[in-house]
Coordinates of C-alpha atoms in Angstrom, one line a residue:
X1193 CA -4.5 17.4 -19.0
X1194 CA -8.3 17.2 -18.7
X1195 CA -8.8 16.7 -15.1
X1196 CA -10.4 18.8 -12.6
X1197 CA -8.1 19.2 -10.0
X1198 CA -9.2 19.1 -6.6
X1199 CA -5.4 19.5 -4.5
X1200 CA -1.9 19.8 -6.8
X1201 CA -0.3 19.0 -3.6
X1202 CA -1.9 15.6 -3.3
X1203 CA -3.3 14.7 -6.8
X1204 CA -1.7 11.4 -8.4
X1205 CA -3.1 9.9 -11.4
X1206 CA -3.3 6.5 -12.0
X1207 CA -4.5 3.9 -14.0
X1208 CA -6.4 0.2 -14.2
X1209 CA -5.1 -2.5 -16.0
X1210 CA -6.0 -6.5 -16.0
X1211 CA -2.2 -7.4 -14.9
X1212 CA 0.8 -5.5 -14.4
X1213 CA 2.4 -6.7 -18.3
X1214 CA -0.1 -4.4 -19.4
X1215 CA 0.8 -1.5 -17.0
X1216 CA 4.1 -2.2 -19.2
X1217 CA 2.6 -1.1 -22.3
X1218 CA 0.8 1.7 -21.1
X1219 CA 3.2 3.5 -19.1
X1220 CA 5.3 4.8 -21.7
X1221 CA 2.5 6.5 -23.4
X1222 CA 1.4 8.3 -20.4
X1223 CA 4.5 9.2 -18.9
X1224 CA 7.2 11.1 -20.4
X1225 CA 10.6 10.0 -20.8
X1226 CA 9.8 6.4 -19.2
X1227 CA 12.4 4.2 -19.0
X1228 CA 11.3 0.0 -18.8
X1229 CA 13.6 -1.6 -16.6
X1230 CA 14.3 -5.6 -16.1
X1231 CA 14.9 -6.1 -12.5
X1232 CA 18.7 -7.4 -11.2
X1233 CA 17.4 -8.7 -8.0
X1234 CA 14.5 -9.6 -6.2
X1235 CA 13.1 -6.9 -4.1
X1236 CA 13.8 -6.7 -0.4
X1237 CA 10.5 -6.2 0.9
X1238 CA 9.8 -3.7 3.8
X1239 CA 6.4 -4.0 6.4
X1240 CA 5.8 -0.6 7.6
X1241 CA 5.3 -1.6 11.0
X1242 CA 3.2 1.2 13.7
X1243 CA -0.4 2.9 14.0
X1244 CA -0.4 3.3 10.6
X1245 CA -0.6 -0.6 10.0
X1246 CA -3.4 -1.0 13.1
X1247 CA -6.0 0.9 10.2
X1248 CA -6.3 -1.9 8.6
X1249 CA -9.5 -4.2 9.8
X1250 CA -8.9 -7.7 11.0
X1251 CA -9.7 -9.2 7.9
X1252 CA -8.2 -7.2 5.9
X1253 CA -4.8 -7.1 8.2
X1254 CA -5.1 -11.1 8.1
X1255 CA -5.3 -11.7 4.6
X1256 CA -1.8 -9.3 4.6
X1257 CA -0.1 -11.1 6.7
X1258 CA -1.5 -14.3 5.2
X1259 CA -0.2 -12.8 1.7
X1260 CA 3.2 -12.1 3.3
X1261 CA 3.9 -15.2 4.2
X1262 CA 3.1 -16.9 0.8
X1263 CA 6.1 -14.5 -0.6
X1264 CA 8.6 -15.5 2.0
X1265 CA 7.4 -19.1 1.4
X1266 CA 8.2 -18.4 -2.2
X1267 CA 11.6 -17.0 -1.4
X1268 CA 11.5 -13.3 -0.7
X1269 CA 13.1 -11.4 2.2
X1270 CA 10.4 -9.5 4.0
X1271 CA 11.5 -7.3 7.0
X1272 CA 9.0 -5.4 9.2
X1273 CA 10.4 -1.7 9.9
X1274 CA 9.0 0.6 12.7
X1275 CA 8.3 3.7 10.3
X1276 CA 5.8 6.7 10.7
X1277 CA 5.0 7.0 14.7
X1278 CA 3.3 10.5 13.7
X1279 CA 0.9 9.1 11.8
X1280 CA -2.1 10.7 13.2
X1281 CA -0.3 14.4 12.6
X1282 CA 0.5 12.8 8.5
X1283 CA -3.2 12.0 8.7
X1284 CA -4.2 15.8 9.8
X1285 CA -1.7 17.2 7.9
X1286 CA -2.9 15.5 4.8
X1287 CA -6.5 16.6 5.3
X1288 CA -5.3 20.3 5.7
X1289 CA -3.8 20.1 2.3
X1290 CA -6.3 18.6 0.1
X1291 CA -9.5 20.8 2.1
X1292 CA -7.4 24.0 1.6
X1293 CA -6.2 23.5 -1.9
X1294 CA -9.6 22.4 -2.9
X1295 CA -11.2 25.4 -1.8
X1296 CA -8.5 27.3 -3.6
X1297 CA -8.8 25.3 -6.8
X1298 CA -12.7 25.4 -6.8
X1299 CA -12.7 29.4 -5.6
X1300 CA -14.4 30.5 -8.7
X1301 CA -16.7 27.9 -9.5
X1302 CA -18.5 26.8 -6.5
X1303 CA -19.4 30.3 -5.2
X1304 CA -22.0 29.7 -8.2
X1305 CA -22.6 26.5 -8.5
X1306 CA -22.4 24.8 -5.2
X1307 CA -25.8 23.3 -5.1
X1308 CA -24.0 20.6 -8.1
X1309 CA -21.3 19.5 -5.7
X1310 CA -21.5 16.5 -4.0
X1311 CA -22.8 16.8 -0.6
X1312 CA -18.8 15.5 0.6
X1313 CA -17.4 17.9 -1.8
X1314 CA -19.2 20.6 -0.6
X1315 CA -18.2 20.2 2.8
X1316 CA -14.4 19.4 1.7
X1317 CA -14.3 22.9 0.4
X1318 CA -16.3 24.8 3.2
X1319 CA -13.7 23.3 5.3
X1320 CA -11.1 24.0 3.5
X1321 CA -12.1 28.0 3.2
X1322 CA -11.2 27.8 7.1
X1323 CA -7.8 27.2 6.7
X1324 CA -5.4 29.6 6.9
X1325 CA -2.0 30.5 4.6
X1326 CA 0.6 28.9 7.8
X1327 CA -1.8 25.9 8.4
X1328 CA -1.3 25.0 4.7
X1329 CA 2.3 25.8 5.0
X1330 CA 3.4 23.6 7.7
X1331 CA 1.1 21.0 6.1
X1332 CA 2.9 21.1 2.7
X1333 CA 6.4 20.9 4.6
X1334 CA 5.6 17.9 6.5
X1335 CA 4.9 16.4 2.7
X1336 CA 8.7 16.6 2.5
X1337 CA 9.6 15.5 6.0
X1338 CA 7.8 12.4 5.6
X1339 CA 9.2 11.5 2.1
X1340 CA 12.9 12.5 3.5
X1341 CA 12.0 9.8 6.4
X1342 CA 10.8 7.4 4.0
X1343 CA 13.7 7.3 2.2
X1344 CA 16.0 7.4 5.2
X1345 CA 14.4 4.1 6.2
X1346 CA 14.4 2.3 3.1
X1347 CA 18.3 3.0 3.4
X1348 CA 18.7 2.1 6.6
X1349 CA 17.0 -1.5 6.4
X1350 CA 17.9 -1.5 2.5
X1351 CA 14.4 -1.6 1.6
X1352 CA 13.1 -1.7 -1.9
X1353 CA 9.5 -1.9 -1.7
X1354 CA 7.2 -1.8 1.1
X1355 CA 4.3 -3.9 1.4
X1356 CA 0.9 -3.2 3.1
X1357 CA -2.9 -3.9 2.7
X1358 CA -4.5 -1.8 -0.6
X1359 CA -7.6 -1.3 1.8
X1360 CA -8.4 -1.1 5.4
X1361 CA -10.6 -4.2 3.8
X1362 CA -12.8 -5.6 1.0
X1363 CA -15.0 -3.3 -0.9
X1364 CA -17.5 -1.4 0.8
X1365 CA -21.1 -2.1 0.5
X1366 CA -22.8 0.3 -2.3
X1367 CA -21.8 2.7 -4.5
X1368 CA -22.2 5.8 -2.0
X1369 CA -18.7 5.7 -1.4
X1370 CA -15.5 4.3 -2.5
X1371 CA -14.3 3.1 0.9
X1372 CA -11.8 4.6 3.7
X1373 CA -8.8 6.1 1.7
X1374 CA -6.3 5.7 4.5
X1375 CA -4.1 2.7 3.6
X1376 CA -3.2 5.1 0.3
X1377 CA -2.9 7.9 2.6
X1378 CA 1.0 8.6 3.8
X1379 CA 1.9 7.3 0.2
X1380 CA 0.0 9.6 -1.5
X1381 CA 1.0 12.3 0.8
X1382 CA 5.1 11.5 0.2
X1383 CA 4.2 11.9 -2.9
X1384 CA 5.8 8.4 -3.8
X1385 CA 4.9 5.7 -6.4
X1386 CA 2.2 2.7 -5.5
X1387 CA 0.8 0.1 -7.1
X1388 CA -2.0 -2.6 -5.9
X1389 CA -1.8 -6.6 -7.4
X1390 CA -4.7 -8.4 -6.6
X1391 CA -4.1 -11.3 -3.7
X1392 CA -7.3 -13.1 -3.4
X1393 CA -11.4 -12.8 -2.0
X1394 CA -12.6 -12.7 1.2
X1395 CA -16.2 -15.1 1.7
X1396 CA -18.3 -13.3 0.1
X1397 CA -16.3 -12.8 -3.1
X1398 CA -15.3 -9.2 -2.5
X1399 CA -11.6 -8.6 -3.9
X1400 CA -8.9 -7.7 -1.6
X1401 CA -5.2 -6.6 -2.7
X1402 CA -1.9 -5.9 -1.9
X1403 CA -0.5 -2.7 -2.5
X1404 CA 3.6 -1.7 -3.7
X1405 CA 5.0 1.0 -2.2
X1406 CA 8.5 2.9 -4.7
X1407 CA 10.6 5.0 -3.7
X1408 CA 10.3 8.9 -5.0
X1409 CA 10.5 8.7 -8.4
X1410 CA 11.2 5.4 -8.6
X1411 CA 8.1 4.1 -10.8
X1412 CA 10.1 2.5 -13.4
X1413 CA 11.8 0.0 -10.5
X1414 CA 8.4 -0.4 -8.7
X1415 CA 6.7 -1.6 -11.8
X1416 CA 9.3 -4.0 -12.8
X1417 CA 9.8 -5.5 -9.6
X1418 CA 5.5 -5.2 -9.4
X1419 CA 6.0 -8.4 -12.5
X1420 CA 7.9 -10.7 -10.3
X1421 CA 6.0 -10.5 -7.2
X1422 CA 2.4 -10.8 -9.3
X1423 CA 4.0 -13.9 -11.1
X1424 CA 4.6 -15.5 -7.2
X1425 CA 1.1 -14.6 -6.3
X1426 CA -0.7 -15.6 -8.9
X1427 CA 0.5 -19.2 -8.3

């Protein structure tokens, strides 16, 4: 309540906290019917290997893999799993989604009142105005094809989280934009629970993360396992 949706379909809310104890306390009051869990096992830990890893920049990429290796040093099994060789159509698809259902969300207040958009809002909802009713369609099924694939995998290898960079990089220069969106992108597509513990800086001080991929609906398990692997990295 009290957002201003842009697409239902894609839409996640989330929230900051200074470590992931705190995420403990606040999750129950924003989520119904949350259940706390204390982990039975470590996580097996899953890389999603394939074109959608290569977004990541160098640096960013090599801090990952630098981050990686300081939790198998500390004892955790990491595998890397060939996953999402479609990416660029996940990518598309995703874009269809949130440009249509923006347009549709926004249909009767930007006719009036476009000049107040943002100039990338704006064009997000022109676009999406092109799109037709079977474009959005397809897109919206391939929302379930990828999380059915996800969860496939994470069977198959016996996955319990997977790992990957929270950014293609450190932050962005300015405040003109919040950065490229795509490391978030398939996970926020699926639909499935994330979360991002801070790893480190790069040279010039700029933060840099790692980000916890859940399975569907499985936010209570990602935030409990979210404690042990920030209490590894933080030493």
């Amino acid at each position: 309540e009290g957002i201003i949706p842009v697409s239902p379909a894609a839409d996640h809310v989330g929230f900051f906290v200074p470590q992931a104890a705190d995420a403990q306390i606040v999750a129950p009051l924003l989520c119904r019917d949350w259940q706390p869990l204390t982990p039975e096992h470590s996580p097996f830990l899953g890389i999603p290997d394939g074109p959608y890893l290569a977004h990541a920049s160098p640096e960013g990429l090599a801090h990952f893999e630098a981050t990686c290796r300081r939790l198998v040093d500390a004892g955790f099994s990491i595998k890397s799993v060939s996953i999402m060789p479609d990416f660029d159509l996940i990518y598309e698809r995703h874009n269809i989604i949130v440009a249509a259902e923006a347009a549709q969300t926004h249909k009767d207040w930007y006719p009036g009142n476009s000049n107040l958009y943002h100039a990338k809002t704006a064009e997000l909802i022109e676009r999406g105005r092109q799109i037709g009713e079977q474009a959005l369609k397809e897109a919206r099924q391939g929302q379930t094809s990828l999380r059915d694939s996800l969860a496939e995998a994470m069977d198959k290898h016996g996955i319990d989280l997977w790992l990957s960079p929270s950014a293609v990089g450190p932050a962005p220069k300015g405040l003109e934009s919040t950065g490229d969106p795509v490391m978030n992108l398939p996970w926020t597509h699926a639909g499935v629970p994330t979360i991002t513990l801070p790893t480190g800086f790069n040279a010039n001080g700029l933060p840099l993360g790692l980000q916890l991929t859940g399975r569907w609906y499985g936010d209570e398990d990602l935030l409990a396992w979210a404690l042990l692997l920030e209490q590894t990295l933080k030493t």
